[in-house]
Amino acid sequence: MNNLFRWFTTNLRLFLLALALAMAVWVMAVTTSDPDRTGSLPELSAIEFIGQDSGLIITELSAQAVEITLQAPESVWEQIEADPGSVRAIVDLSGLDAASHQLTVEVQVAFSPVRVVSVFPAAIDLLLEPLSTISLPITLSIIGEPAIGYEVGDTSLTPNEVVVSGPESIVQQVDAVVASLDLSETRESVETSLPLGVFDEEGNMLSGLSLSPDSVQVSLPVTQLGGYRDLAVKVVTVGRVASGYRIASVAAFPPIVTVYSADSDLIASLPGFVETTSLDLSGASENIETRLGMILPIDVTLVGEQTVLVQVGITPIQDSLTVAYRPVVVTGLSPGLKVVVSPVTVDVILSGPIPALESLNASEVQVSVDATGYGAGTYQLTPVVSIPVDNVSVQSVLPSTVQVTITSTGTATPR
């Protein structure tokens, strides 16, 4: 019996030693094939709040996201990086009442093995407040006045009240829910949806509140008063602009004017436009800006400003011009070389305003090719055209390239 016990004791030691060696070899093999890596997640993790009382709301928060550093085998890192949602930063609000709290951020990882090395910040400060809700009527704030001769009817709001909810400390400051509508120079009825704003007694806008709904549908009739009528402005011009120019645009500001007469039949009989006094464009070669009066029947008056601003755009007519047989000059030829150009002249087609083309002297159009850096040989070079007149451009050169044959001085020119 003693011999058996002695044998068992001796072999147990060997067995445990062998097991330890085997485990060490296995750990070394696993570590070598799937090494651990320590690092931070590439993006901050948003904090998730659980267990929050539905009657409470978070109003102050020291951090909304945390930086998480993990240690895990490379294979686990691959799973985490493929599924960023597998790592969650959680703060448990279960059982907390309305007060200030400092709470620890817990990290949950869907894969293993993983060790959480650090969380920054490890804890956050927050304030829980009671959630408060009130109902208030919507106030429509009208900015500006409709156009002269128009009046505003009764306003319709849908809905006419709104539910405001949020932290009790902010809800207690609410004095009015307002929608703002700009009616400046409006000539037609309004059907629109407007956003809502919440304000305190001093007119300061409050934030951090929820509105239901967050907009209001506004219906506001705008009608024209009797004796008033809107007419389009027709600019009357006489005379011809300078030769080579054209009228590009004619505009009146405002494009519509309001007229008035005590005789409603007279107002109704007017055409849909009113003419300006004549604007003489004779010989004009540049833009014109001036004010003109209106030609109106007797007993009809213009409401407001008695003139309109008239702008006339005048631009040169674009045309093209061919300058033929311009000699090609070679520049940049190295010493000891001579050159033959074929053809010796080219035709240049120019485009631009007619007045500029008419002022251009054909001799001012210079054509050249640059032989800088070229040695003896035959080349096809592109001519460069120089024009001293502004706003004139080269459309094409015929031919588009010329043959330049360069030879050494004293050497016969090849044919």
Coordinates of C-alpha atoms in Angstrom, one line a residue, residues 13-384:
R13 CA 4.2 15.5 -9.6
L14 CA 5.3 14.5 -13.2
F15 CA 1.7 14.7 -14.4
L16 CA 1.2 18.2 -13.1
L17 CA 4.6 19.3 -14.5
A18 CA 3.7 17.9 -17.9
L19 CA 0.2 19.6 -17.8
A20 CA 1.8 22.9 -17.0
L21 CA 4.3 22.5 -19.8
A22 CA 1.5 21.6 -22.2
M23 CA -0.5 24.6 -21.2
A24 CA 2.5 26.9 -21.6
V25 CA 3.1 25.5 -25.1
W26 CA -0.6 26.0 -26.0
V27 CA -0.7 29.5 -24.7
M28 CA 2.5 30.4 -26.6
A29 CA 1.1 28.9 -29.8
V30 CA -2.3 30.7 -29.5
T31 CA -0.5 34.0 -28.6
T32 CA 1.8 33.7 -31.6
S33 CA -1.0 33.0 -34.1
D34 CA -3.5 35.4 -32.6
P35 CA -1.6 38.1 -30.6
D36 CA -3.2 40.5 -28.2
R37 CA -3.6 44.2 -29.3
T38 CA -4.3 47.1 -27.0
G39 CA -5.9 50.2 -28.5
S40 CA -8.7 52.7 -28.5
L41 CA -11.8 52.5 -30.6
P42 CA -11.4 54.7 -33.7
E43 CA -14.5 56.8 -32.7
L44 CA -15.9 58.0 -29.4
S45 CA -18.8 55.8 -28.1
A46 CA -22.0 57.6 -27.5
I47 CA -23.4 57.0 -24.0
E48 CA -26.6 55.0 -23.8
F49 CA -28.9 55.7 -20.8
I50 CA -31.1 52.9 -19.5
G51 CA -33.7 52.7 -16.7
Q52 CA -34.6 56.4 -17.0
D53 CA -37.9 57.3 -15.3
S54 CA -40.4 58.5 -18.0
G55 CA -41.3 61.5 -15.7
L56 CA -37.7 62.7 -15.6
I57 CA -35.5 64.4 -18.2
I58 CA -31.7 64.9 -18.4
T59 CA -30.9 68.7 -18.5
E60 CA -27.2 68.9 -17.7
L61 CA -24.6 66.4 -18.9
S62 CA -20.8 66.6 -18.5
A63 CA -20.1 64.2 -21.5
Q64 CA -22.2 62.6 -24.2
A65 CA -19.5 60.2 -25.4
V66 CA -16.5 58.4 -24.0
E67 CA -13.1 57.1 -25.3
I68 CA -12.8 53.3 -24.7
T69 CA -9.5 51.4 -24.7
L70 CA -9.6 47.6 -25.0
Q71 CA -7.2 44.7 -25.0
A72 CA -8.2 41.7 -27.1
P73 CA -6.8 39.2 -29.6
E74 CA -6.4 40.4 -33.1
S75 CA -9.2 38.1 -34.3
V76 CA -11.6 39.7 -31.8
W77 CA -10.5 43.2 -32.9
E78 CA -11.5 42.3 -36.4
Q79 CA -15.0 41.4 -35.2
I80 CA -15.3 44.6 -33.2
E81 CA -14.1 46.8 -36.1
A82 CA -16.6 45.1 -38.4
D83 CA -19.4 45.8 -36.0
P84 CA -18.8 49.0 -34.0
G85 CA -22.2 48.6 -32.3
S86 CA -20.8 45.6 -30.5
V87 CA -19.2 47.9 -27.9
R88 CA -21.7 49.9 -25.8
A89 CA -21.1 52.6 -23.2
I90 CA -24.0 52.4 -20.7
V91 CA -25.1 54.6 -17.8
D92 CA -27.9 53.1 -15.6
L93 CA -30.5 55.6 -14.3
S94 CA -32.7 53.0 -12.6
G95 CA -34.2 54.3 -9.3
L96 CA -32.7 57.8 -9.5
D97 CA -34.8 60.8 -8.6
A98 CA -34.7 64.4 -9.7
A99 CA -31.3 65.6 -8.5
S100 CA -27.6 65.9 -9.5
H101 CA -25.8 62.6 -9.9
Q102 CA -22.3 61.3 -10.6
L103 CA -22.5 57.9 -12.4
T104 CA -20.0 55.4 -13.6
V105 CA -19.9 54.5 -17.3
E106 CA -20.1 50.7 -17.8
V107 CA -18.8 49.1 -21.0
Q108 CA -20.4 46.0 -22.6
V109 CA -18.6 44.1 -25.4
A110 CA -20.5 41.5 -27.5
F111 CA -17.3 39.5 -28.2
S112 CA -14.8 37.8 -26.0
P113 CA -12.2 37.5 -24.7
V114 CA -11.9 41.3 -24.2
R115 CA -10.5 43.3 -21.3
V116 CA -11.6 46.9 -20.8
V117 CA -8.3 48.8 -20.2
S118 CA -9.8 52.3 -19.6
V119 CA -12.9 54.5 -20.2
F120 CA -12.5 58.2 -20.4
P121 CA -14.2 59.8 -18.7
A122 CA -14.9 56.9 -16.3
A123 CA -17.9 58.8 -14.7
I124 CA -20.2 61.6 -15.8
D125 CA -22.2 64.2 -14.0
L126 CA -25.8 64.8 -14.9
L127 CA -28.9 66.5 -13.6
L128 CA -32.3 64.9 -13.7
E129 CA -35.3 67.2 -13.7
P130 CA -39.1 66.5 -13.7
L131 CA -40.6 66.5 -17.2
S132 CA -43.3 69.2 -17.4
T133 CA -46.0 69.8 -20.1
I134 CA -48.3 72.7 -20.8
S135 CA -50.7 73.8 -23.5
L136 CA -50.5 77.4 -24.9
P137 CA -52.3 79.3 -27.7
I138 CA -50.3 80.2 -30.7
T139 CA -49.7 83.9 -31.3
L140 CA -49.2 85.1 -34.9
S141 CA -46.7 88.0 -35.1
I142 CA -47.2 90.0 -38.4
I143 CA -44.1 91.9 -39.6
G144 CA -44.4 94.7 -42.1
E145 CA -47.4 96.0 -44.0
P146 CA -49.1 94.8 -47.2
A147 CA -48.7 96.9 -50.4
I148 CA -50.5 100.2 -50.5
G149 CA -54.2 99.7 -51.3
Y150 CA -54.4 96.2 -49.7
E151 CA -56.0 95.2 -46.5
V152 CA -55.6 92.1 -44.3
G153 CA -58.6 90.0 -43.3
D154 CA -59.1 87.6 -40.3
T155 CA -56.4 85.1 -39.7
S156 CA -57.0 81.4 -39.4
L157 CA -54.4 79.2 -37.6
T158 CA -54.4 75.4 -37.7
P159 CA -54.0 74.3 -34.9
N160 CA -54.5 77.3 -32.7
E161 CA -52.6 75.9 -29.7
V162 CA -49.5 73.8 -29.1
V163 CA -48.3 71.4 -26.4
V164 CA -44.9 72.4 -24.9
S165 CA -42.9 69.9 -22.9
G166 CA -39.4 69.8 -21.4
P167 CA -37.5 70.3 -18.2
E168 CA -39.7 71.9 -15.5
S169 CA -37.2 74.7 -14.9
I170 CA -37.4 75.8 -18.6
V171 CA -41.2 75.2 -19.0
Q172 CA -41.8 77.5 -16.1
Q173 CA -40.2 80.4 -18.1
V174 CA -42.5 80.0 -21.1
D175 CA -44.6 83.0 -21.8
A176 CA -45.7 82.6 -25.5
V177 CA -45.5 80.4 -28.5
V178 CA -45.1 82.6 -31.6
A179 CA -45.2 82.2 -35.4
S180 CA -43.8 85.1 -37.4
L181 CA -45.2 86.1 -40.8
D182 CA -43.7 88.9 -43.0
L183 CA -46.4 90.7 -45.0
S184 CA -44.1 93.4 -46.4
E185 CA -45.5 94.6 -49.8
T186 CA -47.7 91.5 -50.0
R187 CA -50.4 91.7 -52.7
E188 CA -52.1 88.3 -52.4
S189 CA -53.6 86.0 -49.8
V190 CA -51.2 83.9 -47.7
E191 CA -51.4 80.1 -47.3
T192 CA -48.3 78.8 -45.7
S193 CA -46.8 76.7 -42.9
L194 CA -44.7 78.5 -40.3
P195 CA -42.2 77.2 -37.7
L196 CA -43.0 78.0 -34.0
G197 CA -40.7 79.7 -31.5
V198 CA -41.0 79.7 -27.7
F199 CA -40.3 82.9 -25.8
D200 CA -40.1 84.1 -22.1
E201 CA -41.6 87.3 -20.7
E202 CA -38.7 89.4 -21.9
G203 CA -38.9 88.1 -25.5
N204 CA -35.9 85.8 -25.3
M205 CA -36.2 82.6 -27.3
L206 CA -36.0 79.4 -25.2
S207 CA -34.4 76.2 -26.3
G208 CA -34.4 72.6 -25.0
L209 CA -38.2 72.2 -25.4
S210 CA -40.3 69.9 -27.5
L211 CA -43.3 71.3 -29.4
S212 CA -46.3 69.3 -30.7
P213 CA -46.9 70.2 -33.4
D214 CA -43.7 72.2 -34.2
S215 CA -45.4 74.3 -37.0
V216 CA -48.7 76.0 -37.7
Q217 CA -50.7 76.3 -41.0
V218 CA -51.6 80.0 -41.5
S219 CA -54.4 81.2 -43.8
L220 CA -54.6 85.0 -44.2
P221 CA -56.7 86.8 -46.8
V222 CA -55.2 89.9 -48.4
T223 CA -57.6 91.9 -50.6
Q224 CA -57.3 95.1 -52.7
L225 CA -59.4 98.1 -51.6
G226 CA -61.9 99.6 -53.9
G227 CA -60.5 102.3 -56.3
Y228 CA -57.1 100.7 -56.3
R229 CA -55.5 98.7 -59.1
D230 CA -52.1 97.2 -59.8
L231 CA -50.7 97.8 -63.3
A232 CA -47.5 96.5 -65.0
V233 CA -45.0 99.1 -66.0
K234 CA -44.2 99.3 -69.7
V235 CA -41.0 101.3 -70.5
V236 CA -41.3 103.3 -73.7
T237 CA -38.1 103.9 -75.7
V238 CA -37.4 106.0 -78.8
G239 CA -34.4 106.3 -81.0
R240 CA -31.7 103.8 -82.1
V241 CA -28.6 102.9 -80.1
A242 CA -25.2 103.6 -81.6
S243 CA -24.1 101.5 -84.6
G244 CA -22.6 98.2 -83.6
Y245 CA -24.6 98.1 -80.3
R246 CA -27.9 96.4 -79.3
I247 CA -30.4 96.6 -76.4
A248 CA -29.7 93.6 -74.2
S249 CA -32.4 94.3 -71.5
V250 CA -34.9 96.8 -70.3
A251 CA -36.3 96.7 -66.8
A252 CA -38.4 98.8 -64.4
F253 CA -38.2 98.8 -60.6
P254 CA -40.7 98.3 -59.3
P255 CA -42.2 96.3 -62.3
I256 CA -45.7 96.8 -60.9
V257 CA -47.2 100.1 -59.6
T258 CA -50.5 100.8 -57.8
V259 CA -52.9 103.5 -59.1
Y260 CA -56.0 105.0 -57.5
S261 CA -59.1 106.8 -58.6
A262 CA -62.4 107.6 -56.9
D263 CA -64.1 106.5 -60.2
S264 CA -64.2 102.7 -59.9
D265 CA -65.4 102.4 -63.5
L266 CA -62.4 104.4 -64.8
I267 CA -60.0 102.2 -62.8
A268 CA -61.7 99.0 -64.2
S269 CA -61.4 100.3 -67.8
L270 CA -57.6 100.8 -67.7
P271 CA -55.5 98.3 -69.6
G272 CA -53.3 96.0 -67.5
F273 CA -50.3 98.3 -67.9
V274 CA -49.2 101.9 -67.6
E275 CA -46.6 103.5 -69.9
T276 CA -43.6 105.5 -68.8
T277 CA -42.6 108.8 -70.4
S278 CA -40.3 108.2 -73.4
L279 CA -36.6 107.4 -72.9
D280 CA -34.4 108.5 -75.8
L281 CA -31.8 105.9 -76.7
S282 CA -30.4 107.7 -79.7
G283 CA -26.6 107.0 -80.1
A284 CA -26.4 105.2 -76.8
S285 CA -23.4 102.9 -76.4
E286 CA -23.4 102.1 -72.7
N287 CA -25.9 101.1 -70.0
I288 CA -28.5 103.6 -68.9
E289 CA -30.0 104.0 -65.5
T290 CA -32.6 106.8 -64.9
R291 CA -36.0 107.5 -63.3
L292 CA -39.1 108.0 -65.5
G293 CA -42.6 109.2 -64.7
M294 CA -45.9 107.5 -65.6
I295 CA -48.5 108.6 -68.2
L296 CA -51.9 108.4 -66.5
P297 CA -55.4 109.4 -67.5
I298 CA -56.9 112.4 -65.7
D299 CA -58.4 111.6 -62.3
V300 CA -56.0 108.6 -61.9
T301 CA -53.1 109.0 -59.5
L302 CA -50.0 107.0 -58.8
V303 CA -49.8 105.7 -55.3
G304 CA -46.5 106.1 -53.5
E305 CA -43.3 107.0 -55.4
Q306 CA -44.1 109.0 -58.5
T307 CA -41.3 107.6 -60.7
V308 CA -39.8 104.2 -61.4
L309 CA -36.2 103.3 -61.8
V310 CA -35.5 102.2 -65.4
Q311 CA -32.4 100.3 -66.3
V312 CA -31.4 99.6 -70.0
G313 CA -28.6 97.2 -70.8
I314 CA -26.7 98.1 -74.0
T315 CA -24.0 95.8 -75.3
P316 CA -21.8 95.7 -78.4
I317 CA -23.0 93.4 -81.2
Q318 CA -20.6 90.5 -81.6
D319 CA -19.2 89.8 -85.1
S320 CA -16.2 88.2 -86.8
L321 CA -13.4 89.5 -89.0
T322 CA -10.9 87.8 -91.2
V323 CA -7.5 89.4 -91.4
A324 CA -5.8 87.8 -94.5
Y325 CA -2.2 87.3 -95.5
R326 CA -0.5 88.2 -92.2
P327 CA 3.2 87.4 -92.4
V328 CA 4.6 84.8 -90.0
V329 CA 7.6 86.1 -88.0
V330 CA 10.0 83.7 -86.4
T331 CA 11.4 84.6 -83.0
G332 CA 13.9 83.0 -80.7
L333 CA 16.2 81.6 -83.5
S334 CA 19.6 80.7 -82.2
P335 CA 22.7 82.4 -83.7
G336 CA 24.3 80.6 -86.7
L337 CA 20.9 79.3 -87.9
K338 CA 18.5 80.5 -90.6
V339 CA 14.9 79.7 -91.2
V340 CA 12.3 79.2 -94.0
V341 CA 8.6 79.3 -93.1
S342 CA 5.9 77.7 -95.2
P343 CA 3.4 79.2 -95.8
V344 CA 4.9 82.7 -95.2
T345 CA 1.5 84.2 -94.4
V346 CA -1.6 83.0 -92.6
D347 CA -5.2 84.2 -92.3
V348 CA -6.5 85.1 -88.9
I349 CA -10.2 85.0 -88.0
L350 CA -11.1 87.3 -85.1
S351 CA -14.3 87.7 -83.1
G352 CA -15.5 90.5 -80.8
P353 CA -17.7 93.6 -80.5
I354 CA -18.3 95.3 -83.8
P355 CA -16.9 98.7 -82.6
A356 CA -13.7 97.0 -81.4
L357 CA -13.3 95.1 -84.7
E358 CA -13.9 98.3 -86.7
S359 CA -11.2 100.1 -84.7
L360 CA -8.6 97.4 -85.5
N361 CA -5.9 98.1 -88.1
A362 CA -4.9 94.9 -89.9
S363 CA -1.3 95.8 -89.5
E364 CA -1.7 95.6 -85.7
V365 CA -2.4 91.9 -85.9
Q366 CA 1.0 90.2 -85.4
V367 CA 1.7 86.5 -86.0
S368 CA 4.8 84.7 -84.8
V369 CA 6.2 81.3 -84.1
D370 CA 8.8 80.7 -81.4
A371 CA 11.9 78.8 -82.5
T372 CA 13.6 79.0 -79.1
G373 CA 15.6 75.8 -78.4
Y374 CA 15.1 74.3 -81.9
G375 CA 18.2 73.2 -83.9
A376 CA 18.5 72.3 -87.5
G377 CA 15.5 70.4 -88.8
T378 CA 12.0 70.7 -90.0
Y379 CA 9.1 71.3 -87.6
Q380 CA 5.4 72.0 -87.5
L381 CA 4.8 74.9 -85.1
T382 CA 1.6 76.6 -84.0
P383 CA 1.5 80.4 -84.7
V384 CA 0.7 82.8 -81.8

